[in-house]
PDB file of C-alpha atoms in Angstrom:
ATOM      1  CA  UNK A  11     -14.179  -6.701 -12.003  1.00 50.00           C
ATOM      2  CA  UNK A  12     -13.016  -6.260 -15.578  1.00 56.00           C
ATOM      3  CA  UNK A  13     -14.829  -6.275 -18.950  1.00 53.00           C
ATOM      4  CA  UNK A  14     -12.433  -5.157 -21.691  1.00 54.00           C
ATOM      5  CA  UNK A  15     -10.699  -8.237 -23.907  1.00 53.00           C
ATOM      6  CA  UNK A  16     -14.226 -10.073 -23.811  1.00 60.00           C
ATOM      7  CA  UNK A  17     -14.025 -10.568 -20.255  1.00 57.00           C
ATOM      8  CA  UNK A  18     -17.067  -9.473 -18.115  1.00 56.00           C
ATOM      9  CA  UNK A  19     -16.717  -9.993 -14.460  1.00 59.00           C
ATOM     10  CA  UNK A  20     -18.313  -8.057 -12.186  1.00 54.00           C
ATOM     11  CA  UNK A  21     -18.489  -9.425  -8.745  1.00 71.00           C
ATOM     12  CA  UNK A  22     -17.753  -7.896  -5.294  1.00 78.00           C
ATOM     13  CA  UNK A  23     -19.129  -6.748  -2.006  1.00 75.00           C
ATOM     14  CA  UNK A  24     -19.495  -3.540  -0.676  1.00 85.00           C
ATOM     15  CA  UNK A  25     -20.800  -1.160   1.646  1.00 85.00           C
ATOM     16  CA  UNK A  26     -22.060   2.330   0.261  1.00 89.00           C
ATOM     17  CA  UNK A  27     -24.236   5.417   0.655  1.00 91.00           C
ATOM     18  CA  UNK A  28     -26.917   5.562  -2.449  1.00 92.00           C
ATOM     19  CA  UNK A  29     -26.945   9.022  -4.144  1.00 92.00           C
ATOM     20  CA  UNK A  30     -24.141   9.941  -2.025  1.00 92.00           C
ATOM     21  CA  UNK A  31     -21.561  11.340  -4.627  1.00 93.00           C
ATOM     22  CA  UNK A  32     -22.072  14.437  -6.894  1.00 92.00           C
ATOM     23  CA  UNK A  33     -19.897  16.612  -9.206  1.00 90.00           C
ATOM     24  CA  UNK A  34     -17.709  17.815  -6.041  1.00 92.00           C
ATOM     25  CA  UNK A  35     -17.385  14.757  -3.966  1.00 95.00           C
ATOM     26  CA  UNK A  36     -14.562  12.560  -3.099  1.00 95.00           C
ATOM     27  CA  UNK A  37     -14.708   8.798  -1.745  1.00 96.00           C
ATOM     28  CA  UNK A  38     -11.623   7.564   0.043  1.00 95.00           C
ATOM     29  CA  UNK A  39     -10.127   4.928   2.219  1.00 94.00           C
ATOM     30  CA  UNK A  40      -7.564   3.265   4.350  1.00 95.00           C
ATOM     31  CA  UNK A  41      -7.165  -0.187   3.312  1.00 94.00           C
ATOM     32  CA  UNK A  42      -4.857  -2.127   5.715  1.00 92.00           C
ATOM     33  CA  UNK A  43      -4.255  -5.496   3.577  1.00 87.00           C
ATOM     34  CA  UNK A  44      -5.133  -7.095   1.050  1.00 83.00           C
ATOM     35  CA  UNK A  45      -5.663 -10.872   1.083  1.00 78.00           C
ATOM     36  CA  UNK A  46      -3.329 -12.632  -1.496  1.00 75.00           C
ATOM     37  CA  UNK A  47      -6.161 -14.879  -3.320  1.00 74.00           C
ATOM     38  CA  UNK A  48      -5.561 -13.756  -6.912  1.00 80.00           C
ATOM     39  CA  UNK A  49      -2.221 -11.076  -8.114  1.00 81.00           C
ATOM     40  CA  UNK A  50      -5.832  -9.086  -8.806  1.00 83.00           C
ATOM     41  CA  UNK A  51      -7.817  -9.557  -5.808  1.00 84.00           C
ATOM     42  CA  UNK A  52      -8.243  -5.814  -4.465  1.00 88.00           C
ATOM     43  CA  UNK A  53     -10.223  -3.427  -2.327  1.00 90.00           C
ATOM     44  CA  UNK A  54     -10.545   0.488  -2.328  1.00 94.00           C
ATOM     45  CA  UNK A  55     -13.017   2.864  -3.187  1.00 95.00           C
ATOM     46  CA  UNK A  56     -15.906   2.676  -6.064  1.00 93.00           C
ATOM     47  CA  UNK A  57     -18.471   4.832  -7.458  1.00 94.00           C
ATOM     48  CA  UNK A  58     -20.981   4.307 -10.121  1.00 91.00           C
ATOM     49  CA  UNK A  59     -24.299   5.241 -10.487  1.00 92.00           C
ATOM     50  CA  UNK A  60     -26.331   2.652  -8.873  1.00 91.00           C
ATOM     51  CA  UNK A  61     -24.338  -0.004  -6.675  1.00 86.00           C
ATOM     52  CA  UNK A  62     -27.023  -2.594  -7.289  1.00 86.00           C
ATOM     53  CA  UNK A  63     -26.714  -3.481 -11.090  1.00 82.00           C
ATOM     54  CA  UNK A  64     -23.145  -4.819 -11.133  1.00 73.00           C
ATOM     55  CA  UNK A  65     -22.559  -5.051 -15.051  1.00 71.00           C
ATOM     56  CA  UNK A  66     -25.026  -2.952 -16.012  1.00 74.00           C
ATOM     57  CA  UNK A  67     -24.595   0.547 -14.448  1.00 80.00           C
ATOM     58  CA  UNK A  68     -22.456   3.321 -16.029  1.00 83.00           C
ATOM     59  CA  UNK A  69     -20.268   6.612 -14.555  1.00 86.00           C
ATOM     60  CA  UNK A  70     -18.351   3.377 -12.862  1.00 87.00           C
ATOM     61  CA  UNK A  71     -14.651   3.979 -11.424  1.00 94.00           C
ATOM     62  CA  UNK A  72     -12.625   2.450  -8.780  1.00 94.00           C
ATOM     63  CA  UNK A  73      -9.220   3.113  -6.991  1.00 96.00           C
ATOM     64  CA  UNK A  74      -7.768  -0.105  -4.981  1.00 94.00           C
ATOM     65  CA  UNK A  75      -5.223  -1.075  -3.701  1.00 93.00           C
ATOM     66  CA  UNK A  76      -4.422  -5.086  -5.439  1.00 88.00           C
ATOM     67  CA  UNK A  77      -2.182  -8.049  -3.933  1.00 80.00           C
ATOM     68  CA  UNK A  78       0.401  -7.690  -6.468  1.00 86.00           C
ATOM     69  CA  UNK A  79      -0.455  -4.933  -8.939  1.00 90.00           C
ATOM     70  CA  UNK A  80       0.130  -1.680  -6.985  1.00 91.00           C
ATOM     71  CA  UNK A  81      -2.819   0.519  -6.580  1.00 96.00           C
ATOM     72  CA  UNK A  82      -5.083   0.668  -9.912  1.00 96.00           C
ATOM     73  CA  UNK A  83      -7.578   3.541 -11.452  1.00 97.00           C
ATOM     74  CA  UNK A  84      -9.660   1.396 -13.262  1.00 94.00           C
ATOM     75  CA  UNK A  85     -12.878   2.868 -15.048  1.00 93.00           C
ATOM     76  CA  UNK A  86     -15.325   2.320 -17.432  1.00 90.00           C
ATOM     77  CA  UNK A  87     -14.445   4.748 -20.601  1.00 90.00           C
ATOM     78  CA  UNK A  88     -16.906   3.099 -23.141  1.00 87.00           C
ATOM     79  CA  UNK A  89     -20.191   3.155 -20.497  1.00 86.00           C
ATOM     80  CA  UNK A  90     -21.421  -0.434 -20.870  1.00 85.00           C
ATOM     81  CA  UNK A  91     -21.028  -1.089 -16.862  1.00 84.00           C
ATOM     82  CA  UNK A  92     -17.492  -2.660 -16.658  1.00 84.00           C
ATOM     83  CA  UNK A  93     -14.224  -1.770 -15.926  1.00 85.00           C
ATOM     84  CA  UNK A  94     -12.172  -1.690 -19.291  1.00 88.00           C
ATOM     85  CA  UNK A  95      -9.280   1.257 -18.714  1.00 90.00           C
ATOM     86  CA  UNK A  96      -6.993   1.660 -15.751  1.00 93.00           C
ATOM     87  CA  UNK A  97      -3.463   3.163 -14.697  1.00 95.00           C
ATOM     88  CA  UNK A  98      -1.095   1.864 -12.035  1.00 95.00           C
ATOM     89  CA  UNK A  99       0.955   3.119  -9.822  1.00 95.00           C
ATOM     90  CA  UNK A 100       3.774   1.014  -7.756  1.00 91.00           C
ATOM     91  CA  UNK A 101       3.606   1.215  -4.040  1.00 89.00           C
ATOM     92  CA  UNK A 102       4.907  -0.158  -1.299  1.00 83.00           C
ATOM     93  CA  UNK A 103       1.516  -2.106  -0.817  1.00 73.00           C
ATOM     94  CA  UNK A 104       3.039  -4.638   2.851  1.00 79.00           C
ATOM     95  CA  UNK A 105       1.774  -1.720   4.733  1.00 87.00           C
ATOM     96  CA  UNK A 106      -1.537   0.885   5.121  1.00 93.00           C
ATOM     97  CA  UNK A 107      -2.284   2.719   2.093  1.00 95.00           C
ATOM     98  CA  UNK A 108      -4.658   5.682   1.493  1.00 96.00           C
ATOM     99  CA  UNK A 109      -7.037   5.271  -1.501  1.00 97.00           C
ATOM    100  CA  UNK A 110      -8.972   8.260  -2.859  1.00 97.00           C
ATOM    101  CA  UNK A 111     -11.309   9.484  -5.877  1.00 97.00           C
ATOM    102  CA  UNK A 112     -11.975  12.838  -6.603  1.00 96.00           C
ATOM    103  CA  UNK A 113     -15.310  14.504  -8.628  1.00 96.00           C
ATOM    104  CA  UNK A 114     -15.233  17.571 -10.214  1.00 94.00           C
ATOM    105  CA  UNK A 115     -18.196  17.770 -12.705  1.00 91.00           C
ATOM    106  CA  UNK A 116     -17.882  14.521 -15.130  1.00 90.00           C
ATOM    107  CA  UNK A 117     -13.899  14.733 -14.416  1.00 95.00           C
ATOM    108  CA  UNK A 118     -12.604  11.886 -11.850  1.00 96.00           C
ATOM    109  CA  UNK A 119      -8.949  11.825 -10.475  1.00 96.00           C
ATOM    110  CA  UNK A 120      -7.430   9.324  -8.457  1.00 98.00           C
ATOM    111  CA  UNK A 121      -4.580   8.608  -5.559  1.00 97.00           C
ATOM    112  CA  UNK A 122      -3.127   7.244  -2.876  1.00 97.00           C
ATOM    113  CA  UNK A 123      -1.228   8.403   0.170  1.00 96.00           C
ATOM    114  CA  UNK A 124       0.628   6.430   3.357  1.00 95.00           C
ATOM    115  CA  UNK A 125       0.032   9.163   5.797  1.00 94.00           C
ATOM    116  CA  UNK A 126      -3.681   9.863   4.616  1.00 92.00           C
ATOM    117  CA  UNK A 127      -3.044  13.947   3.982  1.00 93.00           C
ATOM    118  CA  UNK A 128       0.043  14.002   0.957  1.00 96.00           C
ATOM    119  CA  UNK A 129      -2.008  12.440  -1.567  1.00 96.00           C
ATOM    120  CA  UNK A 130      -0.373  10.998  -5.024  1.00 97.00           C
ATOM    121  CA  UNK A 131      -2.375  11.133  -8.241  1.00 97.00           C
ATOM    122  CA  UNK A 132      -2.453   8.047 -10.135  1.00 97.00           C
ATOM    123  CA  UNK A 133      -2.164   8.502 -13.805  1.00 96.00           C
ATOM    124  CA  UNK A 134      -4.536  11.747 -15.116  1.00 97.00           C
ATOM    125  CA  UNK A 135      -7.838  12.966 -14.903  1.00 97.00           C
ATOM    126  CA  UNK A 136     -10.371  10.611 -17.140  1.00 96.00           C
ATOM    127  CA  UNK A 137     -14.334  12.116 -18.347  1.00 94.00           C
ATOM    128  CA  UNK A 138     -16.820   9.898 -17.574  1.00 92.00           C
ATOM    129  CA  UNK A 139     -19.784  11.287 -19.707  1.00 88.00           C
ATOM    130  CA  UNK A 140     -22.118   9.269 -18.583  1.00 90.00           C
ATOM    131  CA  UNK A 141     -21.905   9.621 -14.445  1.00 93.00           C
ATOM    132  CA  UNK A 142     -24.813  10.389 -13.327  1.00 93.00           C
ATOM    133  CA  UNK A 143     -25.457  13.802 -10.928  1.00 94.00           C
ATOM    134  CA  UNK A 144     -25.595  11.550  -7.816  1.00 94.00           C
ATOM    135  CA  UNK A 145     -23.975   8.701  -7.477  1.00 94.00           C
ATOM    136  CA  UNK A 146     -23.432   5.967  -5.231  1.00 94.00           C
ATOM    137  CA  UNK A 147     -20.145   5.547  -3.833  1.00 94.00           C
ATOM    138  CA  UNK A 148     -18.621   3.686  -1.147  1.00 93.00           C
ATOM    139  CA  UNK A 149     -15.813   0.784  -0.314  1.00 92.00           C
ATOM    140  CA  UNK A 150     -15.429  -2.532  -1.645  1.00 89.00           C
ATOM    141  CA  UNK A 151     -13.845  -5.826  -2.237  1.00 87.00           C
ATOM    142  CA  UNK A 152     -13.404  -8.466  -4.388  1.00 85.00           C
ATOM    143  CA  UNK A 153     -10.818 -11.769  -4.808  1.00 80.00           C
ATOM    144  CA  UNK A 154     -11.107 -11.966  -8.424  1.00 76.00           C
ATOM    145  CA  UNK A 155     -11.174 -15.525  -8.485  1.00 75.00           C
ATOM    146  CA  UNK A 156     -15.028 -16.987  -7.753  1.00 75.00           C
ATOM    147  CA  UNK A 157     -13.600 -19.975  -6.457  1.00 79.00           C
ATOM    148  CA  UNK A 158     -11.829 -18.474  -3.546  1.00 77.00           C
ATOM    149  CA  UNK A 159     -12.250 -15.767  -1.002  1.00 77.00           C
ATOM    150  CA  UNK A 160     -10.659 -12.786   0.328  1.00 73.00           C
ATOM    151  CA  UNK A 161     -10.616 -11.432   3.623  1.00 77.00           C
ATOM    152  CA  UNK A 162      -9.329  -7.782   2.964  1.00 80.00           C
ATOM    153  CA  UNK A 163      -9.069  -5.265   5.645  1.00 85.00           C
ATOM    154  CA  UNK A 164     -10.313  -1.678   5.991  1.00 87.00           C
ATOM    155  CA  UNK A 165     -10.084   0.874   8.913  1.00 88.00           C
ATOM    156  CA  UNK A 166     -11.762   4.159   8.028  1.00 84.00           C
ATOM    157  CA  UNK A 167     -13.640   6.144   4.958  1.00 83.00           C
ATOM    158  CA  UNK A 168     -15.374   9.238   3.986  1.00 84.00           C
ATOM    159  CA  UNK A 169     -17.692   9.791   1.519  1.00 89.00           C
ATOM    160  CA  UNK A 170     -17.365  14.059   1.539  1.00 86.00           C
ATOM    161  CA  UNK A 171     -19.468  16.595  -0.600  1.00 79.00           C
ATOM    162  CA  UNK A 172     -18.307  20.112  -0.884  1.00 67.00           C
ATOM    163  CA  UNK A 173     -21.028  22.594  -0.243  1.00 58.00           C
ATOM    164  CA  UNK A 174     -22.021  25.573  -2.259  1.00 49.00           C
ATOM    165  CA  UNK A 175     -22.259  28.896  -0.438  1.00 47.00           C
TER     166      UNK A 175
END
């Protein structure tokens, strides 16, 4: 799941509500552990604007927690479909963290938490022009390594859309 530097991987599973995720909507997560396949392997939280065309559908953004990165905000600043910008923060990542992605209009902001209520923002809110009104959004996992597998573990999520009066 990266495309800047001429790489263009886009491969993971996940499980998602189409048209879910609007301009005030946040997507988050606990994930329990991550399987150790690849320093990048990782699971969290991803929208974009349609699930089905991995590396080809815009508005895309993820927050995961990795097996030896910390917890990334990657997202796709150029609009081609991939991944190519991210910030990091380091955790403590041998036990439950909190993963969580914030909408508000076309600006996204990301964190994570250990107690699932005192959130921490990982690096600053990023525009993603071309996010499209609804999106979908959901979990997901990948082992960044096609030759191997990852069993990563997950115990809750909320996809939540504020309401208008």
């Amino acid at each position: 799941m990266w495309g800047a530097g001429g790489q263009h991987d886009d491969q993971f599973g996940s499980i998602y509500q189409a048209g879910s995720f609007n301009a005030d909507s946040s997507v988050s997560t606990r994930v329990v552990s991550v399987n150790d396949a690849n320093a990048w392997a990782k699971s969290g939280v991803m929208v974009r604007n349609d699930m089905t065309k991995a590396g080809g559908s815009a508005g895309y953004a993820v927050v995961a927690v990795t097996a030896r990165n910390g917890v990334v905000f990657e997202w796709d600043a150029n609009g081609d479909g991939y991944l190519d910008t991210d910030a990091r923060a380091t955790v403590d990542f041998y036990r439950p963290i909190w993963v969580k992605l914030t909408r508000s209009g076309t600006s996204f902001n990301a964190s994570y938490s250990y107690d699932g209520a005192n959130h921490v923002p990982i690096g600053q809110p990023v525009t993603l022009a071309s996010a499209a009104a609804k999106q979908d959004a959901g979990i997901f996992s990948t082992s960044h390594d096609a030759a191997q597998s990852a069993i990563n573990q997950f115990d809750s999520g909320a996809v939540t859309t504020v309401t208008m009066p």
